[in-house]
Short mmCIF file of C-alpha atoms and ligand atoms in Angstrom, two decimals:
data_model
loop_
_atom_site.label_atom_id
_atom_site.label_comp_id
_atom_site.label_asym_id
_atom_site.label_seq_id
_atom_site.Cartn_x
_atom_site.Cartn_y
_atom_site.Cartn_z
CA MET A 1 33.97 19.15 25.76
CA LYS A 2 30.46 18.51 26.59
CA THR A 3 28.13 17.68 23.61
CA PHE A 4 24.82 17.65 23.02
CA SER A 5 22.65 15.35 20.68
CA ALA A 6 19.25 15.11 19.13
CA SER A 7 17.63 13.04 16.32
CA ALA A 8 14.61 13.39 14.03
CA PRO A 9 12.87 11.03 11.49
CA GLY A 10 12.57 11.05 7.89
CA LYS A 11 9.12 10.93 6.43
CA PHE A 12 7.14 9.90 3.37
CA VAL A 13 4.09 11.71 1.73
CA VAL A 14 0.87 9.49 1.64
CA LEU A 15 -1.05 11.96 -0.41
CA GLY A 16 -1.04 15.78 -1.26
CA GLU A 17 2.33 16.79 -2.00
CA HIS A 18 2.78 20.03 -4.02
CA ALA A 19 -0.87 21.02 -3.53
CA VAL A 20 0.00 21.28 0.18
CA VAL A 21 2.14 24.24 -0.74
CA PHE A 22 -1.38 26.04 -1.83
CA GLY A 23 -2.83 25.32 1.30
CA LYS A 24 -4.54 21.97 0.06
CA PRO A 25 -4.86 19.00 2.67
CA ALA A 26 -1.93 16.44 2.59
CA VAL A 27 -1.02 13.49 4.89
CA ALA A 28 2.51 12.38 5.76
CA LEU A 29 4.12 9.60 7.75
CA ALA A 30 7.46 9.44 9.80
CA ILE A 31 9.61 6.49 8.96
CA ASP A 32 12.19 4.74 10.98
CA ARG A 33 15.23 6.09 9.44
CA ARG A 34 16.66 9.45 11.54
CA PHE A 35 19.09 12.29 10.94
CA LYS A 36 21.12 12.71 14.36
CA CYS A 37 23.03 15.83 15.16
CA THR A 38 25.58 16.25 17.95
CA VAL A 39 26.63 19.91 18.87
CA SER A 40 29.23 21.67 20.98
CA GLU A 41 30.35 24.99 21.69
CA ASP A 42 33.49 25.91 19.61
CA ASP A 43 35.24 28.98 18.52
CA ALA A 44 35.57 27.75 14.80
CA PHE A 45 32.65 26.27 12.64
CA ILE A 46 33.43 22.63 12.21
CA VAL A 47 31.47 20.02 10.34
CA ASN A 48 32.38 16.45 11.06
CA GLY A 49 35.60 17.31 12.25
CA GLU A 50 36.97 19.52 9.71
CA LYS A 51 36.70 23.38 9.62
CA ASP A 52 34.07 24.59 7.00
CA ASP A 53 32.64 27.43 5.28
CA ILE A 54 29.11 28.07 7.01
CA ASN A 55 27.60 29.60 3.63
CA LYS A 56 28.18 26.10 2.23
CA HIS A 57 25.62 25.07 4.69
CA PRO A 58 22.37 27.26 4.72
CA HIS A 59 20.18 25.14 7.03
CA VAL A 60 22.70 25.16 9.59
CA LYS A 61 23.38 28.93 9.22
CA HIS A 62 19.61 29.68 9.80
CA ILE A 63 19.52 27.59 12.79
CA MET A 64 22.48 29.42 14.34
CA ASP A 65 21.53 32.87 13.08
CA ILE A 66 18.22 32.11 15.39
CA HIS A 67 20.05 31.51 18.18
CA GLY A 68 23.03 34.15 17.71
CA LEU A 69 25.68 31.62 17.14
CA LYS A 70 28.67 32.52 15.03
CA THR A 71 30.37 29.31 15.41
CA ILE A 72 29.54 25.59 16.49
CA ASN A 73 31.14 22.14 16.16
CA LEU A 74 28.59 19.84 14.55
CA THR A 75 28.76 16.33 13.76
CA SER A 76 26.00 14.58 11.81
CA GLU A 77 24.74 11.03 11.36
CA SER A 78 22.17 9.85 9.02
CA ASN A 79 20.64 6.71 7.53
CA LEU A 80 18.40 8.71 5.27
CA PRO A 81 19.47 9.32 1.98
CA SER A 82 19.38 12.85 0.80
CA GLY A 83 17.63 14.41 -1.98
CA ALA A 84 15.66 11.12 -1.98
CA GLY A 85 12.23 12.74 -1.15
CA LEU A 86 12.11 11.49 2.39
CA GLY A 87 12.70 14.66 4.17
CA SER A 88 16.54 14.61 5.02
CA SER A 89 16.86 18.21 5.11
CA ALA A 90 13.72 18.86 7.26
CA ALA A 91 15.14 15.99 9.60
CA LEU A 92 18.35 18.00 9.67
CA CYS A 93 16.85 21.06 10.61
CA ALA A 94 14.62 19.45 13.64
CA ALA A 95 17.52 17.68 15.05
CA LEU A 96 19.93 20.42 14.67
CA SER A 97 17.15 22.94 16.42
CA CYS A 98 16.69 20.59 19.13
CA ALA A 99 20.41 19.78 19.96
CA VAL A 100 21.18 23.74 20.01
CA ARG A 101 18.48 24.51 22.14
CA HIS A 102 19.74 21.71 24.37
CA MET A 103 23.03 22.90 24.39
CA LEU A 104 21.83 26.36 25.29
CA GLY A 105 19.72 25.24 27.98
CA LYS A 106 16.41 26.23 26.44
CA PRO A 107 13.45 23.76 27.10
CA PHE A 108 12.26 21.07 24.87
CA ASP A 109 9.14 22.83 23.03
CA ALA A 110 8.07 21.06 19.84
CA GLU A 111 6.23 24.05 18.58
CA GLU A 112 9.16 26.27 18.90
CA ILE A 113 11.47 23.43 17.18
CA LEU A 114 8.97 23.46 14.27
CA LYS A 115 9.01 27.03 13.94
CA GLU A 116 12.81 26.94 13.81
CA ALA A 117 13.19 24.25 11.52
CA TYR A 118 10.64 25.52 9.08
CA ALA A 119 12.30 29.04 9.08
CA ALA A 120 15.47 27.31 8.39
CA GLU A 121 14.22 24.94 5.65
CA TYR A 122 12.04 27.84 4.03
CA GLY A 123 15.05 30.11 4.33
CA ALA A 124 17.39 27.82 2.44
CA GLN A 125 14.81 26.51 0.25
CA GLY A 126 12.85 30.00 -0.74
CA ILE A 127 9.36 27.96 -0.92
CA GLY A 128 7.46 25.28 0.66
CA SER A 129 5.07 24.09 3.25
CA PRO A 130 5.77 23.17 6.86
CA MET A 131 4.63 19.70 6.24
CA ASP A 132 8.30 18.12 6.24
CA THR A 133 9.33 19.95 9.10
CA SER A 134 6.14 19.15 10.78
CA ILE A 135 6.33 15.35 10.56
CA SER A 136 10.06 15.31 11.41
CA VAL A 137 9.06 17.16 14.68
CA HIS A 138 5.89 15.34 15.75
CA GLY A 139 6.75 11.88 13.99
CA GLY A 140 3.97 9.25 13.62
CA GLY A 141 1.48 10.54 11.34
CA ILE A 142 0.26 14.23 10.36
CA GLY A 143 -2.31 15.87 8.37
CA LEU A 144 -2.32 19.31 7.14
CA ASN A 145 -5.70 21.35 6.34
CA LEU A 146 -7.70 18.46 7.15
CA PRO A 147 -11.46 19.94 7.54
CA ASP A 148 -12.65 17.92 10.37
CA SER A 149 -9.73 17.65 12.68
CA ASP A 150 -9.98 18.45 16.25
CA ASN A 151 -6.38 17.89 17.49
CA ILE A 152 -4.40 20.78 16.04
CA LEU A 153 -0.71 20.52 16.92
CA TRP A 154 0.14 23.97 15.59
CA SER A 155 -0.80 26.42 12.88
CA VAL A 156 1.77 27.93 10.57
CA LYS A 157 1.13 31.17 8.50
CA ASN A 158 3.64 32.21 5.74
CA ARG A 159 2.97 34.68 2.91
CA GLY A 160 -0.97 34.33 2.72
CA GLN A 161 -0.88 30.75 3.27
CA LYS A 162 -1.97 28.94 6.31
CA TRP A 163 -1.84 25.18 7.18
CA ASP A 164 -3.33 23.70 10.39
CA VAL A 165 -1.44 20.76 11.23
CA CYS A 166 -2.94 17.59 13.33
CA ASP A 167 -1.98 14.46 14.39
CA VAL A 168 -3.25 11.62 12.39
CA HIS A 169 -3.38 8.07 13.81
CA THR A 170 -2.82 5.52 11.34
CA PRO A 171 -3.81 1.74 11.38
CA GLU A 172 -1.05 -0.45 10.72
CA MET A 173 0.00 -0.71 6.94
CA THR A 174 3.24 -1.90 5.06
CA PHE A 175 4.35 0.46 2.70
CA VAL A 176 7.58 0.06 0.45
CA ILE A 177 9.53 2.90 -0.76
CA GLY A 178 11.50 2.70 -4.05
CA PHE A 179 14.37 5.08 -4.28
CA THR A 180 15.05 5.97 -8.07
CA GLY A 181 18.83 6.86 -7.03
CA LYS A 182 18.20 10.04 -8.89
CA ARG A 183 18.64 12.88 -6.31
CA ALA A 184 16.47 15.96 -7.07
CA LEU A 185 16.17 19.47 -5.34
CA THR A 186 12.79 20.10 -3.91
CA GLY A 187 13.02 24.08 -4.14
CA PRO A 188 13.16 24.12 -8.00
CA LEU A 189 10.53 21.40 -8.37
CA VAL A 190 8.01 23.29 -6.16
CA GLU A 191 8.99 26.58 -7.89
CA LYS A 192 8.16 24.95 -11.48
CA VAL A 193 4.68 23.96 -10.20
CA ARG A 194 3.80 27.07 -8.63
CA ARG A 195 5.01 29.08 -11.98
CA TYR A 196 2.63 26.44 -14.03
CA ARG A 197 -0.29 26.79 -11.63
CA ASP A 198 -0.24 30.67 -11.40
CA SER A 199 0.10 30.81 -15.26
CA ASN A 200 -2.36 28.07 -16.47
CA ARG A 201 -6.00 27.58 -15.31
CA PHE A 202 -5.71 23.76 -16.11
CA ALA A 203 -2.69 23.38 -13.82
CA LYS A 204 -5.01 25.18 -11.15
CA ASP A 205 -7.56 22.61 -11.46
CA ILE A 206 -4.88 19.98 -11.25
CA VAL A 207 -3.64 21.19 -7.90
CA ASP A 208 -7.36 21.36 -6.70
CA GLU A 209 -8.14 17.79 -7.80
CA ILE A 210 -5.18 16.53 -5.79
CA GLY A 211 -6.78 18.19 -2.66
CA SER A 212 -10.10 16.45 -3.53
CA VAL A 213 -8.38 13.20 -3.93
CA THR A 214 -6.46 13.49 -0.67
CA LEU A 215 -9.59 14.33 1.23
CA GLU A 216 -11.12 11.14 0.04
CA GLY A 217 -7.91 9.28 0.57
CA VAL A 218 -7.65 10.45 4.25
CA ASP A 219 -11.17 8.87 5.01
CA ALA A 220 -10.04 5.61 3.59
CA LEU A 221 -6.60 5.80 5.71
CA ARG A 222 -8.36 6.17 8.89
CA GLU A 223 -10.58 3.44 8.10
CA GLY A 224 -7.74 1.30 7.38
CA ASN A 225 -9.38 0.67 3.84
CA LYS A 226 -6.35 -0.08 1.83
CA VAL A 227 -8.28 -0.90 -1.59
CA LYS A 228 -9.66 2.64 -1.42
CA LEU A 229 -6.63 4.29 -0.24
CA GLY A 230 -4.47 2.34 -2.87
CA LYS A 231 -6.72 3.52 -5.57
CA PHE A 232 -6.57 7.24 -4.41
CA MET A 233 -2.83 6.86 -4.32
CA THR A 234 -2.66 5.85 -7.62
CA ASP A 235 -5.17 8.83 -8.93
CA ASN A 236 -2.72 11.33 -7.00
CA HIS A 237 0.34 9.89 -8.95
CA LYS A 238 -1.40 10.53 -12.33
CA LEU A 239 -2.30 14.24 -11.26
CA LEU A 240 1.21 14.87 -10.30
CA SER A 241 2.57 13.41 -13.55
CA ILE A 242 0.26 15.91 -15.13
CA LEU A 243 2.12 18.50 -13.13
CA GLY A 244 5.28 17.42 -14.57
CA VAL A 245 6.97 16.16 -11.58
CA SER A 246 7.39 12.58 -12.37
CA CYS A 247 10.11 11.17 -14.47
CA PRO A 248 10.68 8.15 -16.45
CA GLU A 249 12.62 6.40 -13.45
CA LEU A 250 9.50 7.07 -11.04
CA ASN A 251 6.99 5.83 -13.44
CA SER A 252 8.86 2.70 -14.02
CA LEU A 253 9.21 2.17 -10.44
CA VAL A 254 5.34 2.86 -9.84
CA ASP A 255 4.30 0.67 -12.59
CA ALA A 256 6.65 -2.27 -11.31
CA ALA A 257 5.06 -2.06 -7.90
CA ASN A 258 1.45 -2.00 -8.97
CA GLU A 259 1.17 -5.58 -9.82
CA TYR A 260 1.39 -6.29 -6.30
CA SER A 261 0.20 -3.17 -4.64
CA TYR A 262 -3.18 -1.49 -3.72
CA GLY A 263 -1.77 1.55 -5.18
CA ALA A 264 1.60 3.39 -5.78
CA LYS A 265 2.67 6.89 -6.32
CA LEU A 266 5.92 9.29 -6.35
CA THR A 267 6.44 10.62 -2.64
CA GLY A 268 7.57 14.19 -2.15
CA ALA A 269 8.95 16.56 -4.58
CA GLY A 270 9.49 14.06 -7.18
CA GLY A 271 11.90 14.73 -10.33
CA GLY A 272 13.70 11.52 -9.23
CA GLY A 273 13.54 10.87 -5.33
CA SER A 274 11.51 7.92 -4.29
CA MET A 275 8.22 6.43 -4.89
CA ILE A 276 5.97 4.37 -2.34
CA ALA A 277 3.72 1.49 -2.59
CA LEU A 278 0.87 0.13 -0.18
CA THR A 279 1.23 -3.58 -0.38
CA ASP A 280 0.56 -7.14 1.69
CA GLU A 281 3.58 -8.36 -0.44
CA PRO A 282 6.48 -6.29 0.70
CA GLU A 283 9.07 -8.69 -0.72
CA LYS A 284 7.28 -9.30 -4.20
CA VAL A 285 7.41 -5.28 -4.46
CA SER A 286 10.83 -4.93 -3.27
CA ARG A 287 12.04 -7.45 -5.81
CA ALA A 288 10.19 -5.64 -8.62
CA ILE A 289 11.58 -2.19 -7.64
CA LEU A 290 15.01 -4.05 -7.54
CA LEU A 291 14.66 -5.37 -10.97
CA ARG A 292 13.87 -1.99 -12.30
CA GLY A 293 17.21 -0.51 -10.83
CA GLY A 294 15.46 0.84 -7.81
CA ARG A 295 16.62 0.87 -4.02
CA PRO A 296 13.64 -0.82 -2.07
CA ILE A 297 12.98 0.23 1.65
CA THR A 298 10.36 -1.42 3.64
CA VAL A 299 9.44 1.00 6.23
CA ASN A 300 7.64 0.78 9.67
CA THR A 301 5.52 3.73 10.55
CA GLY A 302 4.60 4.94 13.87
CA GLU A 303 8.35 6.37 14.49
CA PRO A 304 8.70 9.22 17.30
CA GLY A 305 9.58 12.53 16.35
CA VAL A 306 12.39 14.94 17.31
CA ARG A 307 13.93 13.68 20.45
CA ILE A 308 17.22 14.36 22.44
CA GLU A 309 19.49 11.65 22.35
CA GLU A 310 21.45 10.94 25.90
C1 MEV B 401 8.24 17.82 -0.44
O1 MEV B 401 8.54 16.52 0.41
C2 MEV B 401 6.76 17.99 -0.35
C3 MEV B 401 6.36 19.24 -1.27
O2 MEV B 401 5.08 19.44 -1.13
C4 MEV B 401 7.07 20.65 -0.88
C5 MEV B 401 6.49 21.17 0.32
O3 MEV B 401 5.45 20.94 1.05
O4 MEV B 401 7.09 22.09 0.98
C6 MEV B 401 6.75 18.89 -2.75
#
């Protein structure tokens, strides 16, 4: 049986999560943790060696529907914790789209893979921006809706929102991720922020302010100014807390990391999941995170995007 494999990286959001859903700017970086899918043709729906119910795998079903497939044999491997705010479902969608296209003899086309992965992620979640799927497909660093970008990778429109996604080159920096161990679903958190913003003028102002902080932070990121970037990350965390997406576990890890960091914030949807810290002292930050019950992961950035694995 001939098999076809592809893998895609996870991510963390440096600045701008949640506000990006409403078309505000955001920046995300790929991390050196990947999701790998291996597929082959089969006359049953098989996941990791067992016959399975396709309705239990909405992301997989969406990708299969796009390609008119009723059955498939899928094996997945990942060193990305799921529900940790690190983009594991987006990485699954990107890797699966790439592997299925390869199996069907379709060309490697990053923009097509992005469209399929975003359609699957959006279809399964019912809400959200193309940020997580874009970073999984492109790798490295990306910005969404940055005003002065001349290197647009793709533009995505959905329900009255538009996102221009560009490449963002990031100088070498060290980040430590702290996973709270508490898994949270992105869809309900994004929906909660949407309801709050749509019904409350103050919440709309907070979302706008996240957009402004992100723009200032992006300049600091491009300049490699860690002091400035750290300050904007911490400001971003405070604004996200006001929006109601932080939690005691995240606040505790952010607080622990702050002593040895330029700045720290929750990353991704929140409600649990992970935080990130920008630091020159990754060992001290990791120890502080461990002491508060979190799981530290020191990340290397500059990770390549989705790719076929031979
Ligand atoms: C989740 O990683 C990022 C959010 O902004 C949701 C989205 O952009 O779809 C919270």
